[in-house]
Amino acid sequence: MNLHSIDVSTEQKQLYAAFDDCLQKVRGKTFFEGFAKEKIKHSMQVVGAGNLILKQEKSFQNRGEEFWRLGKLVCLFHDIGRFKEIYMLSQNSSQHYNHGHFSYDMLKDLGYTDLRLLLPVKRHGELADALENDAEFQQMPKGKEKEETRELYGLVKDADKIANLYLIKYDERIFKDLFFEYLSEEDKYAPISDKVMQAVQNHDLVRKGDDKSFSDRLIQILCFVFEIYYQPSYDFIIRHKLLDNLFGYLLEYCPDKEQAQFVCDYINDYLKSKAL
């Protein structure tokens, strides 16, 4: 049994059913139709990125069909709740929704019970300590299943990041985001905030709500590199130069060019330090 021979076609149909349901509900709303179509494409890209990590990460070699299947499913289903979120946003775009929690609930409704699948899906869009602080995760006994939950959490977070970075480079996804759409022209060209600059220097992720300007948003995405779990993910980002366009956008939109160049150099040097 190898990775490619593991059939998840039934599960893929469940994902597409959620997509189709969303598409019907937002029919005629061009932005949200496009958002849904982008997210189904992204879901399959995350599966591809996850497969790459599963094949290349040394600690995943010889793990067997069960683990590899879970790895595929975590990546496949991570954004199934996005389609509910997109519909909800089409009704009220000022409200914040957690699509990971929607995904968790939808999978439970579909009959999935394995916490190694459910918890990484639920927490993949949150900060690094979200899984460790999850009550269900804390109640899991120490052992193989709890450790595999951690591994699968890292897998889906890495796959999600490199798929997003790849899409931003080739499809300018950053300019299709609701965050960009609703910024004033002044905020699009506002400077980097102090909290965001501090996050960079502390090798932290930028917390949602601390991103006030487009420069902040760009740096929030660049800071993805501070939460990479597996070497193949670093290698992919470096090999495909996935941050170069983000560096370019930051230098274009940030009014303080010296500050922007510092961030670009700082993050680029960090990434180089992770290269094999």
mmCIF file of C-alpha atoms in Angstrom, residues 105-203:
data_model
loop_
_atom_site.group_PDB
_atom_site.id
_atom_site.type_symbol
_atom_site.label_atom_id
_atom_site.label_comp_id
_atom_site.label_asym_id
_atom_site.label_seq_id
_atom_site.Cartn_x
_atom_site.Cartn_y
_atom_site.Cartn_z
ATOM 1 C CA ASP A 105 -19.376 20.261 13.500
ATOM 2 C CA MET A 106 -20.055 19.285 9.887
ATOM 3 C CA LEU A 107 -17.738 16.273 10.095
ATOM 4 C CA LYS A 108 -19.412 15.113 13.288
ATOM 5 C CA ASP A 109 -22.782 15.430 11.558
ATOM 6 C CA LEU A 110 -21.391 13.254 8.748
ATOM 7 C CA GLY A 111 -20.524 10.578 11.311
ATOM 8 C CA TYR A 112 -16.790 11.110 11.830
ATOM 9 C CA THR A 113 -15.635 10.446 15.382
ATOM 10 C CA ASP A 114 -11.829 10.086 15.285
ATOM 11 C CA LEU A 115 -10.325 12.992 17.221
ATOM 12 C CA ARG A 116 -7.120 12.659 15.196
ATOM 13 C CA LEU A 117 -9.199 13.994 12.307
ATOM 14 C CA LEU A 118 -11.653 16.245 14.114
ATOM 15 C CA LEU A 119 -9.305 18.267 16.327
ATOM 16 C CA PRO A 120 -6.687 19.249 13.720
ATOM 17 C CA VAL A 121 -9.535 20.303 11.418
ATOM 18 C CA LYS A 122 -11.200 22.275 14.210
ATOM 19 C CA ARG A 123 -8.068 24.151 15.293
ATOM 20 C CA HIS A 124 -6.052 24.472 12.070
ATOM 21 C CA GLY A 125 -6.877 28.147 11.514
ATOM 22 C CA GLU A 126 -5.945 29.271 15.012
ATOM 23 C CA LEU A 127 -2.667 30.071 16.770
ATOM 24 C CA ALA A 128 -0.153 27.389 17.625
ATOM 25 C CA ASP A 129 -1.379 26.744 21.176
ATOM 26 C CA ALA A 130 -5.004 26.218 20.115
ATOM 27 C CA LEU A 131 -4.737 22.436 19.953
ATOM 28 C CA GLU A 132 -2.928 22.108 23.275
ATOM 29 C CA ASN A 133 -5.597 24.250 24.951
ATOM 30 C CA ASP A 134 -8.506 22.305 23.457
ATOM 31 C CA ALA A 135 -10.491 20.546 26.196
ATOM 32 C CA GLU A 136 -11.005 17.365 24.164
ATOM 33 C CA PHE A 137 -7.315 17.205 23.342
ATOM 34 C CA GLN A 138 -6.363 17.671 26.987
ATOM 35 C CA GLN A 139 -8.641 14.774 27.944
ATOM 36 C CA MET A 140 -6.999 12.401 25.474
ATOM 37 C CA PRO A 141 -4.711 9.928 27.261
ATOM 38 C CA LYS A 142 -1.016 10.273 26.548
ATOM 39 C CA GLY A 143 0.132 7.886 23.863
ATOM 40 C CA LYS A 144 0.153 7.185 20.154
ATOM 41 C CA GLU A 145 -3.213 8.731 19.250
ATOM 42 C CA LYS A 146 -2.504 11.996 21.063
ATOM 43 C CA GLU A 147 0.906 12.306 19.415
ATOM 44 C CA GLU A 148 -0.571 11.521 16.006
ATOM 45 C CA THR A 149 -3.158 14.266 16.586
ATOM 46 C CA ARG A 150 -0.282 16.714 17.107
ATOM 47 C CA GLU A 151 1.458 15.456 13.974
ATOM 48 C CA LEU A 152 -1.677 15.750 11.854
ATOM 49 C CA TYR A 153 -2.312 19.231 13.244
ATOM 50 C CA GLY A 154 1.164 20.261 12.099
ATOM 51 C CA LEU A 155 0.595 18.580 8.742
ATOM 52 C CA VAL A 156 -2.624 20.435 7.921
ATOM 53 C CA LYS A 157 -1.274 23.761 9.148
ATOM 54 C CA ASP A 158 1.822 23.406 6.961
ATOM 55 C CA ALA A 159 -0.159 22.212 3.935
ATOM 56 C CA ASP A 160 -2.634 25.079 4.353
ATOM 57 C CA LYS A 161 0.173 27.632 4.573
ATOM 58 C CA ILE A 162 2.156 26.505 1.558
ATOM 59 C CA ALA A 163 -1.000 26.136 -0.548
ATOM 60 C CA ASN A 164 -2.070 29.668 0.395
ATOM 61 C CA LEU A 165 1.376 31.077 -0.309
ATOM 62 C CA TYR A 166 1.477 29.296 -3.660
ATOM 63 C CA LEU A 167 -1.950 30.663 -4.600
ATOM 64 C CA ILE A 168 -1.040 34.196 -3.535
ATOM 65 C CA LYS A 169 2.034 34.077 -5.751
ATOM 66 C CA TYR A 170 0.259 32.842 -8.878
ATOM 67 C CA ASP A 171 -3.309 34.095 -8.409
ATOM 68 C CA GLU A 172 -2.911 37.320 -6.376
ATOM 69 C CA ARG A 173 -5.319 35.929 -3.788
ATOM 70 C CA ILE A 174 -4.322 38.652 -1.328
ATOM 71 C CA PHE A 175 -6.272 41.221 -3.379
ATOM 72 C CA LYS A 176 -9.438 39.080 -3.389
ATOM 73 C CA ASP A 177 -9.604 38.861 0.389
ATOM 74 C CA LEU A 178 -12.469 40.550 2.249
ATOM 75 C CA PHE A 179 -9.852 42.266 4.419
ATOM 76 C CA PHE A 180 -8.464 44.094 1.371
ATOM 77 C CA GLU A 181 -11.907 44.752 -0.104
ATOM 78 C CA TYR A 182 -13.113 46.667 2.952
ATOM 79 C CA LEU A 183 -9.984 48.701 3.712
ATOM 80 C CA SER A 184 -10.075 52.406 2.991
ATOM 81 C CA GLU A 185 -7.415 53.758 0.644
ATOM 82 C CA GLU A 186 -5.771 55.405 3.658
ATOM 83 C CA ASP A 187 -5.548 52.099 5.539
ATOM 84 C CA LYS A 188 -4.243 50.285 2.484
ATOM 85 C CA TYR A 189 -1.205 52.552 2.572
ATOM 86 C CA ALA A 190 -0.922 52.934 6.354
ATOM 87 C CA PRO A 191 2.342 52.009 8.147
ATOM 88 C CA ILE A 192 3.144 48.804 9.985
ATOM 89 C CA SER A 193 1.634 48.812 13.476
ATOM 90 C CA ASP A 194 3.776 48.396 16.579
ATOM 91 C CA LYS A 195 2.166 45.072 17.571
ATOM 92 C CA VAL A 196 2.829 43.591 14.149
ATOM 93 C CA MET A 197 6.448 44.737 14.139
ATOM 94 C CA GLN A 198 6.872 43.243 17.599
ATOM 95 C CA ALA A 199 5.447 39.925 16.381
ATOM 96 C CA VAL A 200 8.049 39.827 13.602
ATOM 97 C CA GLN A 201 10.923 40.459 15.977
ATOM 98 C CA ASN A 202 9.599 37.849 18.422
ATOM 99 C CA HIS A 203 9.114 35.228 15.667
#
